[in-house]
XYZ file of C-alpha atoms in Angstrom:
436
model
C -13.828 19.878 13.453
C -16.035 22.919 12.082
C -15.071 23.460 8.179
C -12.490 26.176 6.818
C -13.665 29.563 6.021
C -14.303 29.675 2.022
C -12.771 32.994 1.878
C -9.957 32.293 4.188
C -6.417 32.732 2.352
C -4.175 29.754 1.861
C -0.853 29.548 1.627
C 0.535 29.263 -2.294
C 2.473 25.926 -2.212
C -0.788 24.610 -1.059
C -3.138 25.476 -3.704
C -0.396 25.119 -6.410
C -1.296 22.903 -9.130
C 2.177 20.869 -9.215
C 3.121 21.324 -5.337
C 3.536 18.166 -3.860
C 1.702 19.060 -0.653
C -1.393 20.119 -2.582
C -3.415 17.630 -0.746
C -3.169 19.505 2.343
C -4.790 22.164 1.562
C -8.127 20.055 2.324
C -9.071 20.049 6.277
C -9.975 16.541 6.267
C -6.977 15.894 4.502
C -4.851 16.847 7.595
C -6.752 15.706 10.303
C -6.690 12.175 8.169
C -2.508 12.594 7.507
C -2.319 13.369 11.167
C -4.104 10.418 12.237
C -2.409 8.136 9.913
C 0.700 9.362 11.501
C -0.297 8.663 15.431
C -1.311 5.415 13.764
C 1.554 4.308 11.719
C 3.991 5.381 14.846
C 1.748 2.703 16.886
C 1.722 0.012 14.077
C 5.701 0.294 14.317
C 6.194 -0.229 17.663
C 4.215 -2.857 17.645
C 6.063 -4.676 14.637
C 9.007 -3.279 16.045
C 8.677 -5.925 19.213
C 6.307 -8.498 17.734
C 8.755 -10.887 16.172
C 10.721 -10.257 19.726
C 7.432 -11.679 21.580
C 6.859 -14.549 19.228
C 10.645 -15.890 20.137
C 10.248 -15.067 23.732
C 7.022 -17.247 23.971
C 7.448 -19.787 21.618
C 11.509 -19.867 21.393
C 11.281 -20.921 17.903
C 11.762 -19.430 14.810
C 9.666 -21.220 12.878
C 6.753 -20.414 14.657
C 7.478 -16.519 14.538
C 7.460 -17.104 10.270
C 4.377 -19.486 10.881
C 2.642 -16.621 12.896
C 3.747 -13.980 10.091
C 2.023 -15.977 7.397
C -1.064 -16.511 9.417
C -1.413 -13.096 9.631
C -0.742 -12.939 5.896
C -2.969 -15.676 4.469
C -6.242 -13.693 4.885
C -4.889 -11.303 1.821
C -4.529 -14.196 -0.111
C -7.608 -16.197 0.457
C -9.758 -13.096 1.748
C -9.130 -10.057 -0.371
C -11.810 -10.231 -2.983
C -14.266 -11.006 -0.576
C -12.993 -7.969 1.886
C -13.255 -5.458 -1.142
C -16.660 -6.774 -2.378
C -17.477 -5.494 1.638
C -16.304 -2.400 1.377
C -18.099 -1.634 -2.275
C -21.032 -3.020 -0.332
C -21.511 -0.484 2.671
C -20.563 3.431 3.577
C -16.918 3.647 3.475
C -16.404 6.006 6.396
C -18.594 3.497 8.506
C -16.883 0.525 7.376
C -13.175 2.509 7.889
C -14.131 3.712 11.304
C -15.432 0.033 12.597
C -12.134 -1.960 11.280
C -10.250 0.022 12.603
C -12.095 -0.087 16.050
C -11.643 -3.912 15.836
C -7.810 -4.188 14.964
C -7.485 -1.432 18.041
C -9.843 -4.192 19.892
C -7.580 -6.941 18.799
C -4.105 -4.904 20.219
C -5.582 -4.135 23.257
C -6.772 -7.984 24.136
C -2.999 -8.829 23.184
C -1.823 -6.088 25.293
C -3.771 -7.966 28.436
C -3.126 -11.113 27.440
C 1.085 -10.431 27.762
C 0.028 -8.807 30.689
C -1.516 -11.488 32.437
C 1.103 -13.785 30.978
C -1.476 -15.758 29.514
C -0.640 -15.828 25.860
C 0.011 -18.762 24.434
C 0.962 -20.386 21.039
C -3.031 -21.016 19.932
C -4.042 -17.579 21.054
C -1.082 -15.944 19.388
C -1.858 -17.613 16.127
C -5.510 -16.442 16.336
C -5.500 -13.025 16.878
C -2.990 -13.237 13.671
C -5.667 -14.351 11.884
C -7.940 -12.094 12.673
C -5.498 -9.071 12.723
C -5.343 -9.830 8.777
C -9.200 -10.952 7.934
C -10.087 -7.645 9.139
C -6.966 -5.751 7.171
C -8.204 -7.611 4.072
C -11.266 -4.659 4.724
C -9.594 -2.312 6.427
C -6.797 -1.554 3.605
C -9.005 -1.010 0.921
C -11.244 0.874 3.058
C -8.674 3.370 4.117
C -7.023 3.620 0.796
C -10.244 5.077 -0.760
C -11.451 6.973 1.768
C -8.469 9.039 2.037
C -8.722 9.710 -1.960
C -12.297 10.910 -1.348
C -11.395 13.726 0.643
C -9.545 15.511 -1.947
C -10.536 16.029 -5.431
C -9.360 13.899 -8.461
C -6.284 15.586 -9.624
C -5.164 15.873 -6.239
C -4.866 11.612 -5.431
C -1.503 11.607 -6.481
C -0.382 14.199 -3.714
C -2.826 12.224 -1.118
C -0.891 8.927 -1.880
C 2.624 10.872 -1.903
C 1.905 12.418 1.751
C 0.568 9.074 2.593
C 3.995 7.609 2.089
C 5.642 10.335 3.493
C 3.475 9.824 6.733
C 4.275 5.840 6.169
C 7.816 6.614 6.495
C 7.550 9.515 9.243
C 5.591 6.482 11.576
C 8.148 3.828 10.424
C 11.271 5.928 12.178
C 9.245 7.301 14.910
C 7.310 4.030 15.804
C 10.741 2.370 15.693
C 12.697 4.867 17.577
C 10.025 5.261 20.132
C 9.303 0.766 20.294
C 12.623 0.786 21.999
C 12.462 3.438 25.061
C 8.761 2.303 25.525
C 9.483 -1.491 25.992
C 12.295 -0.893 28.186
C 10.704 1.108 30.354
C 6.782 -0.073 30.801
C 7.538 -3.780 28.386
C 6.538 -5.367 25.289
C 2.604 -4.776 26.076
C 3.239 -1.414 25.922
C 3.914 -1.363 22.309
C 0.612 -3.308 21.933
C -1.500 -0.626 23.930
C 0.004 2.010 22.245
C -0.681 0.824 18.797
C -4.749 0.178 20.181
C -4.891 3.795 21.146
C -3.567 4.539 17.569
C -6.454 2.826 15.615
C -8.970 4.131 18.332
C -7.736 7.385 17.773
C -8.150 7.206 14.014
C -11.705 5.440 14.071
C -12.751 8.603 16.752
C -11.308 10.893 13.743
C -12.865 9.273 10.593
C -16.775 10.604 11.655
C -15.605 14.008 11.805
C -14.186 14.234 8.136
C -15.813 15.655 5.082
C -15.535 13.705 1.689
C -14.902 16.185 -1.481
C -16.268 13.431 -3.808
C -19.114 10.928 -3.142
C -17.641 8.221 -5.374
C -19.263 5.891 -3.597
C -22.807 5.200 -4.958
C -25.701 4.070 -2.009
C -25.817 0.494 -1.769
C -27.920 -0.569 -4.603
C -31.433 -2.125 -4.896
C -30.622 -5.609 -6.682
C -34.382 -5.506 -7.527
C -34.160 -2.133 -9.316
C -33.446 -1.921 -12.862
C -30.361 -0.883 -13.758
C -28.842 -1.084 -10.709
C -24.522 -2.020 -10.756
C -23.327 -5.590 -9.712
C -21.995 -5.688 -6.488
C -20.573 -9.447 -6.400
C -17.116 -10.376 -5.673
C -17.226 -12.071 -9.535
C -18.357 -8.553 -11.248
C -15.246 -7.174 -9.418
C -13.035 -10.269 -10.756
C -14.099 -9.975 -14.181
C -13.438 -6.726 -14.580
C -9.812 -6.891 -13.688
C -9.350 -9.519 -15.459
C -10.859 -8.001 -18.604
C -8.962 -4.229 -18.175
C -5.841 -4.602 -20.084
C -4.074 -2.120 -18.075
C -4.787 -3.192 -15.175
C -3.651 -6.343 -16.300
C -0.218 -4.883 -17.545
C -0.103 -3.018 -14.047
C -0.226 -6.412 -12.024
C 2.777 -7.761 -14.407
C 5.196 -5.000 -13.707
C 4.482 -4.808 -10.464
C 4.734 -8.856 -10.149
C 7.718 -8.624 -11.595
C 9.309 -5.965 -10.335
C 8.234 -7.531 -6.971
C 9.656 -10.653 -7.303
C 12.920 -9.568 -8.967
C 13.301 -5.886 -8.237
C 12.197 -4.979 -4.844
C 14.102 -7.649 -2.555
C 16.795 -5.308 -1.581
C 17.031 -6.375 1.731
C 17.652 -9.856 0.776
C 19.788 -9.012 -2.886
C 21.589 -6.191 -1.042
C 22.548 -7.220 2.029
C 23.798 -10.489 0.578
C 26.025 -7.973 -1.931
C 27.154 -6.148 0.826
C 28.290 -8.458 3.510
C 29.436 -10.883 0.649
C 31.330 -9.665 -2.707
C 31.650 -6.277 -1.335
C 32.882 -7.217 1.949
C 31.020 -5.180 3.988
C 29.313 -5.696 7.326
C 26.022 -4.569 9.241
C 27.021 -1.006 9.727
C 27.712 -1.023 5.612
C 24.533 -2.695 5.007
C 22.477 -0.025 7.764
C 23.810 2.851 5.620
C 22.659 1.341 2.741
C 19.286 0.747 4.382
C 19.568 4.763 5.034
C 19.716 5.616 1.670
C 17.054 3.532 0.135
C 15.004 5.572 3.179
C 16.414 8.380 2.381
C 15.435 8.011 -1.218
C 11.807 6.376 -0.896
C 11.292 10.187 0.907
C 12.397 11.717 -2.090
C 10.839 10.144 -4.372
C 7.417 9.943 -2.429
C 7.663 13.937 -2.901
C 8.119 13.545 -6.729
C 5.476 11.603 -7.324
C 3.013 13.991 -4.805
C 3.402 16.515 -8.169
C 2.055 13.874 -10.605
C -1.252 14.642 -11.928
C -2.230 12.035 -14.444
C 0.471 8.967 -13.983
C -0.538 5.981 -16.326
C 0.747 2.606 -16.737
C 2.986 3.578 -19.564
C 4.864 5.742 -16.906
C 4.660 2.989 -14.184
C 6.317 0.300 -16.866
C 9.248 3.242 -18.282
C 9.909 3.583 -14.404
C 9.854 -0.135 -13.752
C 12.329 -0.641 -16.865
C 14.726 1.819 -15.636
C 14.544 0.622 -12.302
C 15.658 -2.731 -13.674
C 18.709 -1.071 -15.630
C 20.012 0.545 -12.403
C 20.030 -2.376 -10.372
C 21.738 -3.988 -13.163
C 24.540 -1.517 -12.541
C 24.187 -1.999 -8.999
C 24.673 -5.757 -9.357
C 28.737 -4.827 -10.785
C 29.343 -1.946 -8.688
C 32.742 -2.488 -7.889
C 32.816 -0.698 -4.233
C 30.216 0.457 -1.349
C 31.014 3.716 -2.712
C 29.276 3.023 -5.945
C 26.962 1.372 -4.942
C 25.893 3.988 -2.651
C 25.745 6.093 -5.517
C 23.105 3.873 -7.499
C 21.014 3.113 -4.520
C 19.410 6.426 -4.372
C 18.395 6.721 -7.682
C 17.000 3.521 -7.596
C 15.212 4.217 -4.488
C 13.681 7.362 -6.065
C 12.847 5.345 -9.180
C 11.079 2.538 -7.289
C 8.912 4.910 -5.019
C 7.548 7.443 -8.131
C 6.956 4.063 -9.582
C 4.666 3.064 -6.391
C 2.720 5.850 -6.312
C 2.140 6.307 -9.772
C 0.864 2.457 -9.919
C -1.167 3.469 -6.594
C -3.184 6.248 -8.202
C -3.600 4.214 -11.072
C -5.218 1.474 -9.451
C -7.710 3.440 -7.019
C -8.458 5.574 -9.969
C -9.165 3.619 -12.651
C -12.166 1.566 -11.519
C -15.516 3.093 -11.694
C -16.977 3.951 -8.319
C -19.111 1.312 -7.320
C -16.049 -1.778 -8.265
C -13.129 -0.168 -6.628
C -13.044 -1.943 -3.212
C -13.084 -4.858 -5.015
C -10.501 -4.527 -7.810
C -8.489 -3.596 -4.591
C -9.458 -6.747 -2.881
C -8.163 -8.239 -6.749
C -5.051 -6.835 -6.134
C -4.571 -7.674 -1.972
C -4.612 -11.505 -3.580
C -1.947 -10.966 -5.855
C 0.034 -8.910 -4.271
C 0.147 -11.416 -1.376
C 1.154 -13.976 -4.040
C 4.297 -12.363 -5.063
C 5.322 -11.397 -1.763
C 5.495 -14.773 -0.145
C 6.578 -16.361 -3.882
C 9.158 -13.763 -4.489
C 11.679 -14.171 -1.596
C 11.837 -17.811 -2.137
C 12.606 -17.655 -5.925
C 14.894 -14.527 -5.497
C 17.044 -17.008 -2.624
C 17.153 -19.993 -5.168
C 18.472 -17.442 -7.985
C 21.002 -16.327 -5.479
C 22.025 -19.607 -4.554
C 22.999 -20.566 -8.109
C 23.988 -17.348 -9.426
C 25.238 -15.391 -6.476
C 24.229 -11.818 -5.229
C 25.838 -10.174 -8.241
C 24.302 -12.530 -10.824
C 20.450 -12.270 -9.200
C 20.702 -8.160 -9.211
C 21.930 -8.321 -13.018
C 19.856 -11.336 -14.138
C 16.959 -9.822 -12.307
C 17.143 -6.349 -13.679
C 17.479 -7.419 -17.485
C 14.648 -9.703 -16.833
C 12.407 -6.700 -15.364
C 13.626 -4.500 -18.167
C 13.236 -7.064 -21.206
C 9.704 -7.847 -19.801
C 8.453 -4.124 -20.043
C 10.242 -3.725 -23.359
C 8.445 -6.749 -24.755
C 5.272 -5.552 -23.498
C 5.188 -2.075 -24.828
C 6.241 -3.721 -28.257
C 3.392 -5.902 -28.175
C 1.052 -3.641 -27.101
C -2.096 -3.608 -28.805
C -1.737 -7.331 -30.247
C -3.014 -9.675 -28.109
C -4.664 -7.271 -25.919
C -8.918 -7.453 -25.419
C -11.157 -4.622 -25.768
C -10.875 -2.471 -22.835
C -13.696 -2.778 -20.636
C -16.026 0.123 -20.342
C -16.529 1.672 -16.792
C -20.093 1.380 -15.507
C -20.809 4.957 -15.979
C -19.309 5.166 -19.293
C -21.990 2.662 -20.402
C -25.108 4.705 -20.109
C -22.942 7.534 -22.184
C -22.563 4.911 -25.227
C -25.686 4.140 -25.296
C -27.430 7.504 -24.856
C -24.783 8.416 -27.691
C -26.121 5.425 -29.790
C -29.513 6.591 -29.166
């Protein structure tokens, strides 16, 4: 992949300050959103059969949500630990490898369906390790693609990245079903292998603009940054805003972004509606995620303030959705809410893998695999139980005010109860060259 001509022209709603697609206009950039595509197709066929192959070898339900949060535990118990790995060695190295090894893992499940020799024990353990290597492989991915384009441009990196999440989500799933039926379910495994193979072969090739990443440091050297899992920790813990970011996001998790539990349950219920009514729904909140994914590609700066004002009016809407009196309406509310909810993502995104200083950012990200996993197995649970007592209606409305009230109390007490912010490692050496 020889590098772009510096004098070559490019086209205007690349280099464009507030174009969405900005991002692109980096070589790397593309090769890495093409790759992410081939590899997000593969991921989705896979997922697309894999609950399918569970019930077909098992024939129990239980054991295909028992297998789901095997695969999911890792995040929770692992994250810290897989971010303090990738702060610890060369991302690109570290991208390119665990990537290699979940394309390793599809490919040994590919055989093993093959040879009709996969089992309950084996199933459950290549689960496992599918997500102990994700707990590296996410943050690992996440950071490298922000290093190939320059600061202000992250925002448009993370918007085309959901754009490309969505693109692989409809292909992957429109492609899972001709592929099974003609070559069978280990085809969806072998084609998701050759995915991640095909991104780890691409990952040498690209060119960082930023080297954010400092050399691994000589713990004997004076000076040199913290690389524990606990440094990581503490400074989450101690930066208020990332702080603030986890509780809207919790929240908002837990009580906001269930729609296809709260939804569906308003659709086929109150609103007496059935699967096709609750599929175009499903369109819509696709349909909107795209749009709003291209929105927030224009942000340059989004801060937690914005995520929170978002969050709030995401609540508010849903709260309107919760008494919409028709599908009609609610049709009507969905998108917006859609929209709402994805500029929200992406702002909180850049936020999070921006906000760090260099050397801690794989692990703040490993921070926020742990509690991110936390909400998403809590939040279902609690969002059923609030449905059971208060019906579909009453759990949109009740958790909408509750989402909105919560940012509303925060930004009023603001400044209060909140600790000194935490200085960024680099900032340090400033103060105290300034003090000198």
């Amino acid at each position: 992949m020889p590098s772009s001509s510096a004098g070559a022209p490019r086209p205007r709603v690349l280099t464009d300050a507030s174009s969405p697609w900005r991002s692109l206009k980096y070589r790397s950039m593309r090769w890495w959103s093409v790759a992410h595509l081939v590899s997000n197709t593969g991921t989705w066929m896979q997922l697309t059969v894999q609950n399918l192959l569970v019930l077909q070898i098992t024939g129990s339900a239980a054991a295909t949500g028992l297998s789901m949060s095997v695969q999911a535990a890792p995040g929770l118990l692992m994250g810290l630990a897989g971010g303090t790995f990738v702060d610890r060695w060369p991302r690109k190295l570290t991208a390119a490898v665990s990537q290699a090894l979940l394309g390793v893992v599809a490919l040994v499940t590919a055989f093993l369906v093959v040879t009709h020799r996969l089992d309950l024990p084996a199933l459950m353990a290549l689960a496992a390790v599918t997500g102990l290597v994700a707990t590296v492989d996410g943050p690992a991915c996440s950071l490298l693609g922000n290093d190939l384009v320059r600061a202000e441009d992250v925002p448009s990196a993370i918007g085309v990245g959901s754009l490309v999440h969505s693109a692989g989500r409809l292909a992957g799933a429109a492609l899972a079903g001709v592929t099974v039926g003609l070559l069978g379910t280990a085809s969806a495994y072998a084609a998701n292998a050759l995915s991640f193979l095909f991104v780890a072969a691409v990952i040498p090739f690209l060119r960082p603009q930023r080297h954010t990443q400092p050399a691994v440091p000589d713990r004997a050297s004076k000076g040199a940054p913290d690389m524990s899992a606990r440094e990581g920790l503490l400074f989450f813990a101690r930066r208020p805003r990332l702080v603030a970011l986890a509780g809207i996001t919790g929240i908002s998790a837990v009580f906001g972004r269930n729609y296809a539990l709260t939804l569906a349950v308003l659709v086929t219920g109150p609103l007496a509606g059935g699967a096709g009514s609750f599929g175009t729904v499903s369109t819509v909140l696709a349909a909107g995620g795209i749009v709003g994914a291209v929105l927030a590609a224009r942000l340059r700066k989004p801060s937690v303030r914005l995520v929170g004002l978002l969050a709030a009016t995401g609540g508010l809407l849903q709260v309107v959705a919760g008494l919409a009196p028709s599908l009609a309406v609610l049709l009507v509310l969905v998108l917006p809410m859609a929209v709402v909810e994805s500029v929200s993502d992406t702002a909180g995104t850049t936020v999070l893998q921006t906000d760090p200083p260099p050397h801690l950012r794989g692990r703040v990200l490993g921070v926020w695999s742990t509690v991110s996993t936390l909400w998403g197995l809590a939040g279902p649970p609690v969002l059923g139980l609030l449905m059971q007592h208060a019906g579909a209606r009453g759990a949109l409305v009740a958790g909408g005010l509750l989402i909105a009230a919560t940012v509303g109390a925060g930004h009023l007490l603001r400044g209060r109860w909140a600790p000194a912010p935490v200085p960024a490692a680099e900032d340090r050496s400033a103060v105290l060259v300034t003090a000198a």
